[in-house]
């Protein structure tokens, strides 16, 4: 079963455990500024929204890379950076419509979410279930269930 | 390890900024944050110093777990001498600034001297410099935050700043970071403004590492997050209702100080409670509470994000207050509500916004307004003093009006900015001030919760619930239930809470974890992160050492055992309703035993024995 990250902003409290988990997994440090997932705060609206790569099937970043440094992980479906090949040209950061590929000035390479090879640490660390790693073909299941629960079949029958 | 081992020293008088290595011996004795900063402070500052003079210093300090994945590991504290109390001030804040400071590579920042002109400190990792703040002076916290973000074109900058209240000399001004998190009590913001330091803006991208045993740290912090999630208070009560979950509980047991502590139960408590914050409004169908929010790394997320009813008189023509911001927490809701007799939730939310917008401690402010209302009703102050405001208990209009004045340092707000003790003395009624060591009370009446009487009387920063929250035991039964009306056993209880709290406040973690955690849960997290061995006993001893060191400073600053007391109202006027009916605060039954257990003399002075036991500086 292919899985994908599923984000429910309504459950996010803005605690940044996901950003720390991501940076720790990838950089060995608790460093939100180097996280592949970012939580945005919309203060006036009182909303917190985690955002990261959706792993496009036909990925713009992968298409744009001139040195084939972004490759498909056949197991997880993620698009992974091959550090040895990346030359830090940043074309992929321009190509990505969502801004989820970013340059890391410390390493001179780009960074993006690689689903931690199938065990995404952001989802592990999220205390509220705002970030989950679920069946990629059924990310709408929870919402369907909610609406299904609101369907008043008894009244319709009567 | 656990520490970055670097401190930043900022001399505001000559404008110099330099890096120093952390004193690791002190870190091993005092851990970090509250304890370690106090150790630096007592080494560098004469206890007799004028709190608002250039020789006072102000330290912003993180703990070894600040900036890590330990749940709630985002705290920092501000230490200085308080202009309100004359005692040591130590105010703790969450939000994101503390973690940012650690990410920039600093354990603490020491500010000394006074700048000739307004400045702010800008820190970007190793680079730190003072910059002119003439354009920021006179601006609110919210305006300053926005201007600094614009100026640096960096949405991820974290800002701590003072507002107009501090600039005007309000003695209980707070330092506000991240728009609505506060190092709130004892006037630390007033000290910051006295140094012509408007703001501290930090961007840290270095990351926090230097963990002694990373694998063990990740495992133990994960286990302990589960403990928080599985606990009824930290897993459900606090995220759902916030600290406001207490309003109805404390009212029920007759320990909700009402109308300047004349009464112990408020008939309007339900209208300003957590439950009321969830109720849809008639006007737009939305509840006061939009969502809960977490500070950095916090898996509890008790923070409140709220809106005010747009049709409410306080904001009717002010769209700038129609958005979401930091909502009511219990202590603020109590001081602004039951203590002033106001039961208007929207008015309290607006006034709370203003306290954040211009940096005032809502506890001290609300309590001072309550005292002023009693002075007004007694005829000691009149509309001539207030500029026409009918300052009566229960008047939301009056509360809103005096808040606007005090936040901006205008009119009668100048007098309210003195705090309850000085205000009541000014108008000839010192007995109406509900304070200890000149600091206003928080939201628990010691007639109904006896341990809190001893807590207030002996707190090293004046009346405060956060030095030993025996409410946990006496009301909630955490870790064991004790009888709130009983004085027996309370000296032991208060000491245990005081010492444990001092340790938690020095770690980088939030005290609210202790509804679920004891030092047994916390010590292993410190031990996995910090150099050396940190068994529970050592962490507890650090807490006790910090308490003694703070007390020692206060005694040297001129306080005495006579300051360990409560207002006559609480010692002589019995509660007239609820379970505590007929009770006064039984301080005299607890204080001598407390001194004895602390190893102090009968008049509350430290002995040489205690100094040597805890290896305190001379």
mmCIF file of N, CA and C in Angstrom, chain B residues 328-371:
data_model
loop_
_atom_site.group_PDB
_atom_site.id
_atom_site.type_symbol
_atom_site.label_atom_id
_atom_site.label_comp_id
_atom_site.label_asym_id
_atom_site.label_seq_id
_atom_site.Cartn_x
_atom_site.Cartn_y
_atom_site.Cartn_z
ATOM 1 N N UNK B 328 -8.220 34.617 27.302
ATOM 2 C CA UNK B 328 -8.144 34.637 28.767
ATOM 3 C C UNK B 328 -7.586 33.337 29.340
ATOM 4 N N UNK B 329 -6.659 33.514 30.253
ATOM 5 C CA UNK B 329 -6.219 32.407 31.076
ATOM 6 C C UNK B 329 -6.733 32.694 32.479
ATOM 7 N N UNK B 330 -6.703 31.667 33.322
ATOM 8 C CA UNK B 330 -7.429 31.759 34.579
ATOM 9 C C UNK B 330 -7.027 32.949 35.458
ATOM 10 N N UNK B 331 -5.739 33.141 35.680
ATOM 11 C CA UNK B 331 -5.324 34.191 36.618
ATOM 12 C C UNK B 331 -5.756 35.572 36.107
ATOM 13 N N UNK B 332 -5.584 35.776 34.788
ATOM 14 C CA UNK B 332 -5.981 37.054 34.199
ATOM 15 C C UNK B 332 -7.488 37.222 34.273
ATOM 16 N N UNK B 333 -8.217 36.166 33.897
ATOM 17 C CA UNK B 333 -9.679 36.236 33.923
ATOM 18 C C UNK B 333 -10.169 36.542 35.329
ATOM 19 N N UNK B 334 -9.523 35.946 36.334
ATOM 20 C CA UNK B 334 -9.926 36.184 37.723
ATOM 21 C C UNK B 334 -9.660 37.639 38.142
ATOM 22 N N UNK B 335 -8.439 38.113 37.876
ATOM 23 C CA UNK B 335 -8.071 39.454 38.359
ATOM 24 C C UNK B 335 -8.926 40.517 37.678
ATOM 25 N N UNK B 336 -9.156 40.322 36.368
ATOM 26 C CA UNK B 336 -9.918 41.316 35.616
ATOM 27 C C UNK B 336 -11.413 41.143 35.850
ATOM 28 N N UNK B 337 -11.832 39.927 36.247
ATOM 29 C CA UNK B 337 -13.254 39.625 36.410
ATOM 30 C C UNK B 337 -13.717 39.586 37.867
ATOM 31 N N UNK B 338 -13.728 38.416 38.475
ATOM 32 C CA UNK B 338 -14.246 38.316 39.846
ATOM 33 C C UNK B 338 -13.654 39.342 40.821
ATOM 34 N N UNK B 339 -12.373 39.627 40.700
ATOM 35 C CA UNK B 339 -11.769 40.553 41.670
ATOM 36 C C UNK B 339 -12.278 41.986 41.488
ATOM 37 N N UNK B 340 -12.711 42.305 40.261
ATOM 38 C CA UNK B 340 -13.288 43.640 40.044
ATOM 39 C C UNK B 340 -14.814 43.567 40.005
ATOM 40 N N UNK B 341 -15.346 42.351 40.137
ATOM 41 C CA UNK B 341 -16.794 42.163 40.103
ATOM 42 C C UNK B 341 -17.392 42.262 38.712
ATOM 43 N N UNK B 342 -16.559 42.233 37.668
ATOM 44 C CA UNK B 342 -17.055 42.351 36.297
ATOM 45 C C UNK B 342 -17.293 40.953 35.715
ATOM 46 N N UNK B 343 -18.483 40.720 35.179
ATOM 47 C CA UNK B 343 -18.808 39.385 34.661
ATOM 48 C C UNK B 343 -19.064 39.407 33.145
ATOM 49 N N UNK B 344 -18.426 40.346 32.443
ATOM 50 C CA UNK B 344 -18.631 40.532 31.006
ATOM 51 C C UNK B 344 -17.433 39.924 30.263
ATOM 52 N N UNK B 345 -17.662 38.748 29.678
ATOM 53 C CA UNK B 345 -16.567 37.991 29.060
ATOM 54 C C UNK B 345 -15.859 38.770 27.947
ATOM 55 N N UNK B 346 -16.627 39.473 27.131
ATOM 56 C CA UNK B 346 -16.014 40.241 26.045
ATOM 57 C C UNK B 346 -15.168 41.392 26.583
ATOM 58 N N UNK B 347 -15.660 42.033 27.643
ATOM 59 C CA UNK B 347 -14.875 43.118 28.239
ATOM 60 C C UNK B 347 -13.558 42.573 28.788
ATOM 61 N N UNK B 348 -13.625 41.429 29.440
ATOM 62 C CA UNK B 348 -12.396 40.850 30.003
ATOM 63 C C UNK B 348 -11.432 40.456 28.884
ATOM 64 N N UNK B 349 -11.969 39.921 27.788
ATOM 65 C CA UNK B 349 -11.104 39.523 26.669
ATOM 66 C C UNK B 349 -10.428 40.758 26.063
ATOM 67 N N UNK B 350 -11.201 41.826 25.913
ATOM 68 C CA UNK B 350 -10.635 43.070 25.371
ATOM 69 C C UNK B 350 -9.534 43.606 26.297
ATOM 70 N N UNK B 351 -9.830 43.639 27.585
ATOM 71 C CA UNK B 351 -8.852 44.169 28.544
ATOM 72 C C UNK B 351 -7.596 43.294 28.561
ATOM 73 N N UNK B 352 -7.798 41.989 28.408
ATOM 74 C CA UNK B 352 -6.651 41.080 28.325
ATOM 75 C C UNK B 352 -5.828 41.368 27.064
ATOM 76 N N UNK B 353 -6.502 41.625 25.948
ATOM 77 C CA UNK B 353 -5.796 42.017 24.716
ATOM 78 C C UNK B 353 -4.934 43.255 24.999
ATOM 79 N N UNK B 354 -5.537 44.233 25.679
ATOM 80 C CA UNK B 354 -4.795 45.479 25.937
ATOM 81 C C UNK B 354 -3.578 45.224 26.832
ATOM 82 N N UNK B 355 -3.727 44.333 27.799
ATOM 83 C CA UNK B 355 -2.586 44.005 28.665
ATOM 84 C C UNK B 355 -1.434 43.437 27.826
ATOM 85 N N UNK B 356 -1.772 42.630 26.812
ATOM 86 C CA UNK B 356 -0.745 42.111 25.911
ATOM 87 C C UNK B 356 -0.243 43.203 24.972
ATOM 88 N N UNK B 357 -1.154 43.995 24.470
ATOM 89 C CA UNK B 357 -0.796 45.005 23.473
ATOM 90 C C UNK B 357 0.189 46.026 24.032
ATOM 91 N N UNK B 358 0.041 46.348 25.324
ATOM 92 C CA UNK B 358 0.964 47.327 25.884
ATOM 93 C C UNK B 358 1.789 46.810 27.064
ATOM 94 N N UNK B 359 1.779 45.485 27.264
ATOM 95 C CA UNK B 359 2.706 44.895 28.217
ATOM 96 C C UNK B 359 2.440 45.211 29.669
ATOM 97 N N UNK B 360 1.299 44.727 30.170
ATOM 98 C CA UNK B 360 1.025 44.849 31.609
ATOM 99 C C UNK B 360 0.706 43.466 32.158
ATOM 100 N N UNK B 361 1.101 43.223 33.398
ATOM 101 C CA UNK B 361 0.727 41.992 34.084
ATOM 102 C C UNK B 361 -0.753 42.090 34.452
ATOM 103 N N UNK B 362 -1.598 41.260 33.840
ATOM 104 C CA UNK B 362 -3.038 41.395 34.112
ATOM 105 C C UNK B 362 -3.403 41.044 35.557
ATOM 106 N N UNK B 363 -2.595 40.242 36.226
ATOM 107 C CA UNK B 363 -2.903 39.899 37.628
ATOM 108 C C UNK B 363 -2.739 41.152 38.490
ATOM 109 N N UNK B 364 -1.565 41.756 38.423
ATOM 110 C CA UNK B 364 -1.322 42.950 39.238
ATOM 111 C C UNK B 364 -2.245 44.090 38.820
ATOM 112 N N UNK B 365 -2.460 44.226 37.507
ATOM 113 C CA UNK B 365 -3.329 45.305 37.039
ATOM 114 C C UNK B 365 -4.752 45.117 37.558
ATOM 115 N N UNK B 366 -5.316 43.928 37.348
ATOM 116 C CA UNK B 366 -6.689 43.678 37.779
ATOM 117 C C UNK B 366 -6.845 43.860 39.281
ATOM 118 N N UNK B 367 -5.877 43.363 40.043
ATOM 119 C CA UNK B 367 -5.942 43.487 41.497
ATOM 120 C C UNK B 367 -5.832 44.948 41.927
ATOM 121 N N UNK B 368 -5.041 45.714 41.196
ATOM 122 C CA UNK B 368 -4.906 47.137 41.522
ATOM 123 C C UNK B 368 -6.210 47.878 41.221
ATOM 124 N N UNK B 369 -6.852 47.519 40.103
ATOM 125 C CA UNK B 369 -8.151 48.120 39.790
ATOM 126 C C UNK B 369 -9.162 47.753 40.889
ATOM 127 N N UNK B 370 -9.110 46.499 41.348
ATOM 128 C CA UNK B 370 -10.025 46.063 42.413
ATOM 129 C C UNK B 370 -9.830 46.921 43.666
ATOM 130 N N UNK B 371 -8.570 47.170 44.009
ATOM 131 C CA UNK B 371 -8.293 48.019 45.181
ATOM 132 C C UNK B 371 -8.812 49.432 44.939
#
